[in-house]
CSV table of C-alpha atoms in Angstrom, one decimal:
chain,number,residue,atom,x,y,z
A,258,UNK,CA,0.0,0.0,0.0
A,259,UNK,CA,1.5,3.3,-1.1
A,260,UNK,CA,1.4,6.2,1.3
A,261,UNK,CA,-0.4,9.5,0.6
A,262,UNK,CA,-1.3,12.6,2.5
A,263,UNK,CA,-3.7,15.5,2.4
A,264,UNK,CA,-1.6,18.6,1.9
A,265,UNK,CA,-2.1,21.2,4.6
A,266,UNK,CA,-2.1,24.9,4.0
A,267,UNK,CA,1.5,26.3,4.1
A,268,UNK,CA,0.8,30.0,3.5
A,269,UNK,CA,-0.6,31.7,6.7
A,270,UNK,CA,-3.4,34.2,6.2
A,271,UNK,CA,-1.2,37.2,7.2
A,272,UNK,CA,1.3,36.6,4.4
A,273,UNK,CA,0.6,39.2,1.7
A,274,UNK,CA,1.2,39.2,-2.0
A,275,UNK,CA,4.5,41.2,-1.6
A,276,UNK,CA,6.0,38.0,-0.2
A,277,UNK,CA,5.0,35.8,-3.1
A,278,UNK,CA,8.0,34.2,-4.9
A,279,UNK,CA,7.6,36.2,-8.1
A,280,UNK,CA,7.0,39.6,-6.5
A,281,UNK,CA,9.9,39.0,-4.1
A,282,UNK,CA,12.2,39.1,-7.2
A,283,UNK,CA,10.9,42.6,-8.0
A,284,UNK,CA,8.7,41.5,-10.9
A,285,UNK,CA,5.4,43.2,-11.7
A,286,UNK,CA,2.5,42.0,-13.7
A,287,UNK,CA,0.6,45.2,-14.7
A,288,UNK,CA,-0.8,48.0,-12.6
A,289,UNK,CA,-3.8,46.2,-11.2
A,290,UNK,CA,-3.5,45.5,-7.4
A,291,UNK,CA,-3.7,41.9,-6.1
A,292,UNK,CA,-6.1,40.6,-3.6
A,293,UNK,CA,-5.1,40.1,0.1
A,294,UNK,CA,-3.8,36.6,-0.5
A,295,UNK,CA,-2.9,37.0,-4.2
A,296,UNK,CA,-4.7,33.8,-4.8
A,297,UNK,CA,-7.8,32.4,-6.3
A,298,UNK,CA,-9.3,32.2,-2.8
A,299,UNK,CA,-9.5,36.0,-2.8
A,300,UNK,CA,-12.8,35.4,-4.5
A,301,UNK,CA,-15.1,35.0,-1.5
A,302,UNK,CA,-16.2,31.4,-0.9
A,303,UNK,CA,-13.6,29.8,-3.2
A,304,UNK,CA,-11.4,27.1,-1.6
A,305,UNK,CA,-8.6,24.8,-2.7
A,306,UNK,CA,-7.5,21.4,-1.4
A,307,UNK,CA,-4.7,18.9,-2.3
A,308,UNK,CA,-3.8,15.3,-1.8
A,309,UNK,CA,-0.2,14.5,-2.6
A,310,UNK,CA,1.1,11.1,-3.6
A,311,UNK,CA,4.9,11.2,-3.1
A,312,UNK,CA,6.3,7.7,-2.5
A,313,UNK,CA,8.6,5.4,-4.4
A,314,UNK,CA,8.2,6.2,-8.1
A,315,UNK,CA,5.0,8.2,-7.6
A,316,UNK,CA,5.0,12.0,-8.0
A,317,UNK,CA,1.3,12.8,-8.4
A,318,UNK,CA,-1.9,13.8,-6.7
A,319,UNK,CA,-5.2,15.6,-6.8
A,320,UNK,CA,-6.1,19.2,-6.5
A,321,UNK,CA,-9.7,20.3,-5.8
A,322,UNK,CA,-11.2,23.8,-6.5
A,323,UNK,CA,-14.6,24.5,-4.9
A,324,UNK,CA,-16.6,27.5,-6.1
A,325,UNK,CA,-18.5,27.5,-2.9
A,326,UNK,CA,-19.0,25.3,0.2
A,327,UNK,CA,-22.6,24.2,-0.5
A,328,UNK,CA,-24.2,21.6,-2.7
A,329,UNK,CA,-23.0,22.5,-6.2
A,330,UNK,CA,-25.5,20.2,-7.9
A,331,UNK,CA,-28.4,22.1,-6.2
A,332,UNK,CA,-26.8,25.5,-6.5
A,333,UNK,CA,-24.6,25.6,-9.6
A,334,UNK,CA,-22.4,28.5,-10.7
A,335,UNK,CA,-22.2,30.0,-14.1
A,336,UNK,CA,-19.3,28.6,-16.0
A,337,UNK,CA,-17.4,28.6,-19.3
A,338,UNK,CA,-14.7,26.6,-21.0
A,339,UNK,CA,-12.1,27.7,-23.6
A,340,UNK,CA,-9.9,25.0,-25.3
A,341,UNK,CA,-6.7,26.8,-26.4
A,342,UNK,CA,-5.2,23.6,-27.8
A,343,UNK,CA,-7.1,20.3,-27.4
A,344,UNK,CA,-4.5,17.6,-26.8
A,345,UNK,CA,-6.1,16.5,-23.6
A,346,UNK,CA,-8.3,14.0,-21.8
A,347,UNK,CA,-10.4,16.1,-19.5
A,348,UNK,CA,-14.0,15.2,-18.5
A,349,UNK,CA,-17.1,17.4,-18.5
A,350,UNK,CA,-15.9,20.3,-20.7
A,351,UNK,CA,-18.6,19.8,-23.4
A,352,UNK,CA,-21.6,20.3,-21.1
A,353,UNK,CA,-20.1,23.3,-19.4
A,354,UNK,CA,-19.6,24.9,-22.8
A,355,UNK,CA,-23.2,24.0,-23.9
A,356,UNK,CA,-25.1,24.9,-20.7
A,357,UNK,CA,-22.9,27.5,-19.1
A,358,UNK,CA,-22.9,26.0,-15.6
A,359,UNK,CA,-20.7,24.1,-13.2
A,360,UNK,CA,-22.3,21.6,-10.8
A,361,UNK,CA,-19.4,19.8,-9.1
A,362,UNK,CA,-16.1,20.7,-7.6
A,363,UNK,CA,-13.3,21.0,-10.2
A,364,UNK,CA,-10.7,18.3,-9.8
A,365,UNK,CA,-7.2,18.4,-11.3
A,366,UNK,CA,-5.0,15.3,-11.6
A,367,UNK,CA,-2.7,13.3,-13.9
A,368,UNK,CA,-4.0,12.0,-17.2
A,369,UNK,CA,-4.7,8.4,-16.0
A,370,UNK,CA,-6.4,9.7,-12.8
A,371,UNK,CA,-9.3,11.3,-14.6
A,372,UNK,CA,-11.6,8.3,-14.4
A,373,UNK,CA,-11.2,7.8,-10.7
A,374,UNK,CA,-11.7,11.5,-10.1
A,375,UNK,CA,-14.9,11.6,-12.2
A,376,UNK,CA,-16.2,8.5,-10.4
A,377,UNK,CA,-15.6,10.2,-7.1
A,378,UNK,CA,-17.5,13.4,-8.1
A,379,UNK,CA,-20.4,11.4,-9.4
A,380,UNK,CA,-20.6,9.2,-6.3
A,381,UNK,CA,-20.3,12.2,-4.0
A,382,UNK,CA,-23.1,14.0,-5.9
A,383,UNK,CA,-25.4,11.0,-5.7
A,384,UNK,CA,-24.7,10.6,-2.0
A,385,UNK,CA,-25.9,14.2,-1.5
A,386,UNK,CA,-28.7,13.9,-4.1
A,387,UNK,CA,-30.1,10.3,-4.4
A,388,UNK,CA,-32.5,11.4,-7.2
A,389,UNK,CA,-29.6,12.0,-9.6
A,390,UNK,CA,-30.0,9.8,-12.7
A,391,UNK,CA,-33.4,8.5,-11.6
A,392,UNK,CA,-35.9,11.3,-10.8
A,393,UNK,CA,-33.7,14.2,-12.0
A,394,UNK,CA,-30.8,14.7,-14.4
A,395,UNK,CA,-27.4,13.1,-14.3
A,396,UNK,CA,-24.5,15.0,-13.0
A,397,UNK,CA,-21.6,16.5,-15.0
A,398,UNK,CA,-18.3,15.8,-13.3
A,399,UNK,CA,-15.6,18.2,-14.2
A,400,UNK,CA,-12.0,17.0,-14.2
A,401,UNK,CA,-8.9,18.5,-15.8
A,402,UNK,CA,-5.6,16.7,-16.3
A,403,UNK,CA,-1.9,17.1,-17.3
A,404,UNK,CA,0.6,14.3,-18.0
A,405,UNK,CA,3.1,13.9,-15.1
A,406,UNK,CA,4.6,10.7,-16.6
A,407,UNK,CA,8.1,12.1,-16.9
A,408,UNK,CA,8.6,12.3,-13.1
A,409,UNK,CA,5.9,9.9,-11.9
A,410,UNK,CA,5.0,6.3,-12.7
A,411,UNK,CA,1.7,7.2,-14.4
A,412,UNK,CA,1.1,3.5,-15.4
A,413,UNK,CA,0.5,2.7,-11.7
A,414,UNK,CA,-3.0,4.3,-11.9
A,415,UNK,CA,-2.3,5.4,-8.3
A,416,UNK,CA,-5.0,8.1,-8.0
A,417,UNK,CA,-8.2,6.7,-6.4
A,418,UNK,CA,-11.6,7.9,-5.5
A,419,UNK,CA,-10.5,8.2,-1.9
A,420,UNK,CA,-7.8,10.6,-2.9
A,421,UNK,CA,-10.2,12.7,-4.8
A,422,UNK,CA,-12.7,13.0,-2.0
A,423,UNK,CA,-9.9,13.7,0.5
A,424,UNK,CA,-8.7,16.6,-1.7
A,425,UNK,CA,-12.3,18.0,-1.6
A,426,UNK,CA,-12.4,17.6,2.1
A,427,UNK,CA,-9.1,19.4,2.6
A,428,UNK,CA,-10.2,22.5,0.7
A,429,UNK,CA,-9.5,25.8,2.5
A,430,UNK,CA,-8.9,29.4,1.6
A,431,UNK,CA,-5.2,29.1,2.4
A,432,UNK,CA,-3.5,26.3,0.5
A,433,UNK,CA,0.0,25.0,-0.5
A,434,UNK,CA,1.5,25.9,-3.9
A,435,UNK,CA,4.1,24.4,-6.1
A,436,UNK,CA,4.9,20.6,-6.1
A,437,UNK,CA,1.7,19.6,-4.3
A,438,UNK,CA,-1.5,17.8,-5.2
A,439,UNK,CA,-2.0,17.6,-9.0
A,440,UNK,CA,1.2,19.6,-9.4
A,441,UNK,CA,3.5,17.2,-7.6
A,442,UNK,CA,5.0,15.7,-10.8
A,443,UNK,CA,4.5,18.4,-13.3
A,444,UNK,CA,7.2,20.2,-15.4
A,445,UNK,CA,7.3,23.6,-17.1
A,446,UNK,CA,9.8,25.0,-19.6
A,447,UNK,CA,12.2,22.2,-18.6
A,448,UNK,CA,12.0,23.2,-14.9
A,449,UNK,CA,9.9,21.8,-12.1
A,450,UNK,CA,6.2,22.9,-12.6
A,451,UNK,CA,3.2,22.6,-10.3
A,452,UNK,CA,0.2,24.5,-8.9
A,453,UNK,CA,0.3,28.3,-8.8
A,454,UNK,CA,-2.1,31.1,-8.2
A,455,UNK,CA,-2.6,34.9,-8.4
A,456,UNK,CA,-5.4,37.4,-8.1
A,457,UNK,CA,-6.5,40.9,-9.0
A,458,UNK,CA,-8.7,43.3,-7.1
A,459,UNK,CA,-11.0,45.3,-9.4
A,460,UNK,CA,-12.7,48.4,-8.0
A,461,UNK,CA,-16.2,48.9,-9.4
A,462,UNK,CA,-19.1,51.0,-8.2
A,463,UNK,CA,-20.5,49.4,-5.2
A,464,UNK,CA,-17.1,48.2,-3.9
A,465,UNK,CA,-14.2,45.9,-4.8
A,466,UNK,CA,-14.5,42.6,-6.5
A,467,UNK,CA,-11.9,40.0,-7.3
A,468,UNK,CA,-10.7,37.8,-10.1
A,469,UNK,CA,-8.4,34.9,-9.2
A,470,UNK,CA,-6.5,32.3,-11.3
A,471,UNK,CA,-5.1,28.9,-10.4
A,472,UNK,CA,-2.8,27.1,-12.9
A,473,UNK,CA,-1.6,23.5,-13.2
A,474,UNK,CA,1.6,24.2,-15.1
A,475,UNK,CA,3.0,21.4,-17.1
A,476,UNK,CA,3.9,23.0,-20.5
A,477,UNK,CA,6.5,25.0,-22.3
A,478,UNK,CA,9.7,24.1,-24.2
A,479,UNK,CA,13.0,24.4,-22.4
A,480,UNK,CA,14.7,27.6,-23.4
A,481,UNK,CA,11.5,29.4,-24.3
A,482,UNK,CA,10.6,30.9,-20.9
A,483,UNK,CA,10.4,34.7,-21.0
A,484,UNK,CA,10.6,36.4,-17.6
A,485,UNK,CA,8.6,39.5,-16.7
A,486,UNK,CA,11.7,41.8,-17.2
A,487,UNK,CA,12.0,40.6,-20.8
A,488,UNK,CA,15.0,38.3,-20.3
A,489,UNK,CA,15.0,34.6,-20.9
A,490,UNK,CA,15.4,32.0,-18.2
A,491,UNK,CA,18.5,29.8,-18.5
A,492,UNK,CA,18.0,26.6,-20.4
A,493,UNK,CA,18.2,23.5,-18.2
A,494,UNK,CA,21.0,21.3,-19.4
A,495,UNK,CA,18.9,18.1,-18.9
A,496,UNK,CA,15.8,19.3,-20.8
A,497,UNK,CA,15.7,18.6,-24.5
A,498,UNK,CA,12.1,17.5,-25.1
A,499,UNK,CA,9.8,19.3,-27.5
A,500,UNK,CA,6.7,21.3,-26.4
A,501,UNK,CA,4.2,18.5,-25.5
A,502,UNK,CA,2.9,19.3,-22.0
A,503,UNK,CA,-0.3,20.9,-20.8
A,504,UNK,CA,-1.7,23.6,-18.7
A,505,UNK,CA,-5.1,23.9,-17.0
A,506,UNK,CA,-6.1,27.5,-16.1
A,507,UNK,CA,-9.0,28.0,-13.7
A,508,UNK,CA,-10.4,31.5,-13.5
A,509,UNK,CA,-12.7,32.5,-10.7
A,510,UNK,CA,-14.4,35.8,-10.0
A,511,UNK,CA,-17.3,37.4,-8.1
A,512,UNK,CA,-17.9,39.8,-11.0
A,513,UNK,CA,-21.4,39.4,-12.4
A,514,UNK,CA,-20.5,37.9,-15.8
A,515,UNK,CA,-22.8,35.8,-18.0
A,516,UNK,CA,-21.7,32.8,-19.9
A,517,UNK,CA,-20.7,34.8,-23.0
A,518,UNK,CA,-18.7,37.3,-21.0
A,519,UNK,CA,-17.0,34.5,-19.0
A,520,UNK,CA,-16.0,32.8,-22.3
A,521,UNK,CA,-14.5,36.1,-23.6
A,522,UNK,CA,-12.6,36.6,-20.4
A,523,UNK,CA,-11.0,33.2,-20.1
A,524,UNK,CA,-9.8,33.3,-23.7
A,525,UNK,CA,-7.3,36.0,-22.4
A,526,UNK,CA,-5.5,33.3,-20.4
A,527,UNK,CA,-3.8,32.6,-23.6
A,528,UNK,CA,-2.3,36.1,-23.5
A,529,UNK,CA,-0.7,35.2,-20.2
A,530,UNK,CA,0.8,32.0,-21.6
A,531,UNK,CA,2.1,33.8,-24.7
A,532,UNK,CA,3.9,36.4,-22.5
A,533,UNK,CA,5.8,33.5,-20.9
A,534,UNK,CA,7.0,32.3,-24.3
A,535,UNK,CA,4.5,29.5,-24.9
A,536,UNK,CA,3.2,28.8,-28.5
A,537,UNK,CA,0.8,26.1,-27.5
A,538,UNK,CA,2.6,23.3,-29.3
A,539,UNK,CA,1.1,20.4,-31.2
A,540,UNK,CA,1.1,18.0,-28.2
A,541,UNK,CA,0.0,20.5,-25.6
A,542,UNK,CA,-3.4,20.4,-23.9
A,543,UNK,CA,-4.2,24.0,-22.9
A,544,UNK,CA,-7.6,24.5,-21.3
A,545,UNK,CA,-9.2,27.4,-19.4
A,546,UNK,CA,-12.2,26.9,-17.2
A,547,UNK,CA,-14.0,29.9,-15.7
A,548,UNK,CA,-16.8,30.5,-13.2
A,549,UNK,CA,-18.4,33.4,-11.3
A,550,UNK,CA,-19.8,33.3,-7.8
A,551,UNK,CA,-21.8,36.4,-8.3
A,552,UNK,CA,-25.0,34.5,-8.7
A,553,UNK,CA,-26.2,30.8,-8.6
A,554,UNK,CA,-28.3,28.6,-10.8
A,555,UNK,CA,-30.9,26.7,-8.8
A,556,UNK,CA,-31.3,23.1,-10.0
A,557,UNK,CA,-35.0,23.2,-9.1
A,558,UNK,CA,-35.7,26.7,-10.3
A,559,UNK,CA,-39.5,27.4,-10.3
A,560,UNK,CA,-39.4,30.8,-12.0
A,561,UNK,CA,-39.8,31.1,-15.8
A,562,UNK,CA,-37.7,34.2,-15.9
A,563,UNK,CA,-34.6,34.7,-13.8
A,564,UNK,CA,-33.2,38.2,-13.4
A,565,UNK,CA,-29.4,38.5,-13.2
A,566,UNK,CA,-26.9,41.4,-13.1
A,567,UNK,CA,-24.2,41.7,-15.8
A,568,UNK,CA,-21.1,43.7,-16.1
A,569,UNK,CA,-21.2,46.6,-18.6
A,570,UNK,CA,-19.4,45.7,-21.7
A,571,UNK,CA,-17.3,48.9,-21.6
A,572,UNK,CA,-15.6,47.4,-18.5
A,573,UNK,CA,-14.5,44.1,-20.1
A,574,UNK,CA,-11.0,45.4,-20.9
A,575,UNK,CA,-10.4,45.5,-17.1
A,576,UNK,CA,-11.3,41.9,-16.9
A,577,UNK,CA,-9.2,40.9,-19.9
A,578,UNK,CA,-6.2,42.6,-18.4
A,579,UNK,CA,-6.7,40.8,-15.0
A,580,UNK,CA,-7.0,37.4,-16.6
A,581,UNK,CA,-3.8,37.9,-18.7
A,582,UNK,CA,-1.7,39.2,-15.9
A,583,UNK,CA,-2.9,36.8,-13.2
A,584,UNK,CA,-2.3,33.8,-15.5
A,585,UNK,CA,1.2,34.9,-16.3
A,586,UNK,CA,1.9,35.4,-12.6
A,587,UNK,CA,0.2,32.1,-11.5
A,588,UNK,CA,2.4,30.0,-13.8
A,589,UNK,CA,5.6,31.7,-12.4
A,590,UNK,CA,4.2,31.2,-8.9
A,591,UNK,CA,3.9,27.5,-9.6
A,592,UNK,CA,7.4,27.2,-10.9
A,593,UNK,CA,9.1,29.4,-8.2
A,594,UNK,CA,7.3,27.5,-5.5
A,595,UNK,CA,8.6,24.1,-6.7
A,596,UNK,CA,11.9,22.8,-5.6
A,597,UNK,CA,14.1,20.6,-7.8
A,598,UNK,CA,12.8,17.0,-8.0
A,599,UNK,CA,14.1,13.6,-9.0
A,600,UNK,CA,11.5,11.1,-10.0
A,601,UNK,CA,10.8,7.9,-12.0
A,602,UNK,CA,13.9,6.2,-13.5
A,603,UNK,CA,16.1,9.0,-12.2
A,604,UNK,CA,14.4,11.7,-14.3
A,605,UNK,CA,14.9,15.1,-12.8
A,606,UNK,CA,13.6,18.7,-13.1
A,607,UNK,CA,15.7,21.6,-11.7
A,608,UNK,CA,14.2,24.5,-9.7
A,609,UNK,CA,13.6,27.8,-11.5
A,610,UNK,CA,14.3,29.7,-8.3
A,611,UNK,CA,17.7,28.0,-7.9
A,612,UNK,CA,18.6,28.6,-11.5
A,613,UNK,CA,17.8,32.3,-11.3
A,614,UNK,CA,19.8,32.6,-8.1
A,615,UNK,CA,22.8,30.8,-9.6
A,616,UNK,CA,22.6,33.1,-12.7
A,617,UNK,CA,22.8,36.3,-10.8
A,618,UNK,CA,25.8,38.5,-11.7
């Protein structure tokens, strides 16, 4: 029996964005201010949990993103999906795109863990709502994936339903970043990748609102990484593989956006990836998933007409800028939070933070 653990929060609530790894290097990502945590959890009600499998030849896990703490099947959130490059094996994207709603937690894992995570979401939803599939509709499990097979024994099919449910149970506003959960065995631009996050505070009439991004960074060709100051990161000597990884970008906000506006907004995640030097290669699965907590969609809605608020179109540029900048920052947060790692068959990925430190004049 292999060991695993739920990953506790490692960033205390009083640690501000100025102490994030990227900003500690003096980098900036536009003029928009961050939220208090500089994380996706700056959106009220959003929580994140991890389970990490780090044992023997395993470097993998599960990360859960919860839009709110209630029953998502009964109180769905408006959602959207944008496939930047479709070399991926995710579950549930098609229905989100068609109906514009999300009705389960969002789980991230490795490519071969998708089935177990989907089963866990379905069983959990049925446990809360026994009418699912019998007296009411089925449930649309939502799972994103990246291939961690370079560092982890992906053929072990080690991720189980138990791990998925434990990641959901561990969800909290303060959570670990880097080589944790689904990010444990991920790589980016030839360095160690992982889970990263960032946020922006947007001031509108009526008070501030937030937009947060969480990335599962497992993409980018070695030597292509462009840093925020315009320089290129050093090329890891051990990394010669072509661009064939993936990245999942989750965008959360409490802005009142409809499905069309959410779709427009999350497309700008590609801008953040491009700023980093990515060209979304042939073998890369790059997917953005977005949701808003500004209003909820009741499963048993009795009204024929449902009134909703919507952001004025003239303010969408502010949202686009936030998505682009937070995506760029979240990827670097993932990489700078991840130490060097040796995994399956002696494969290794160096630390970007260590490489930048060694490269200082």
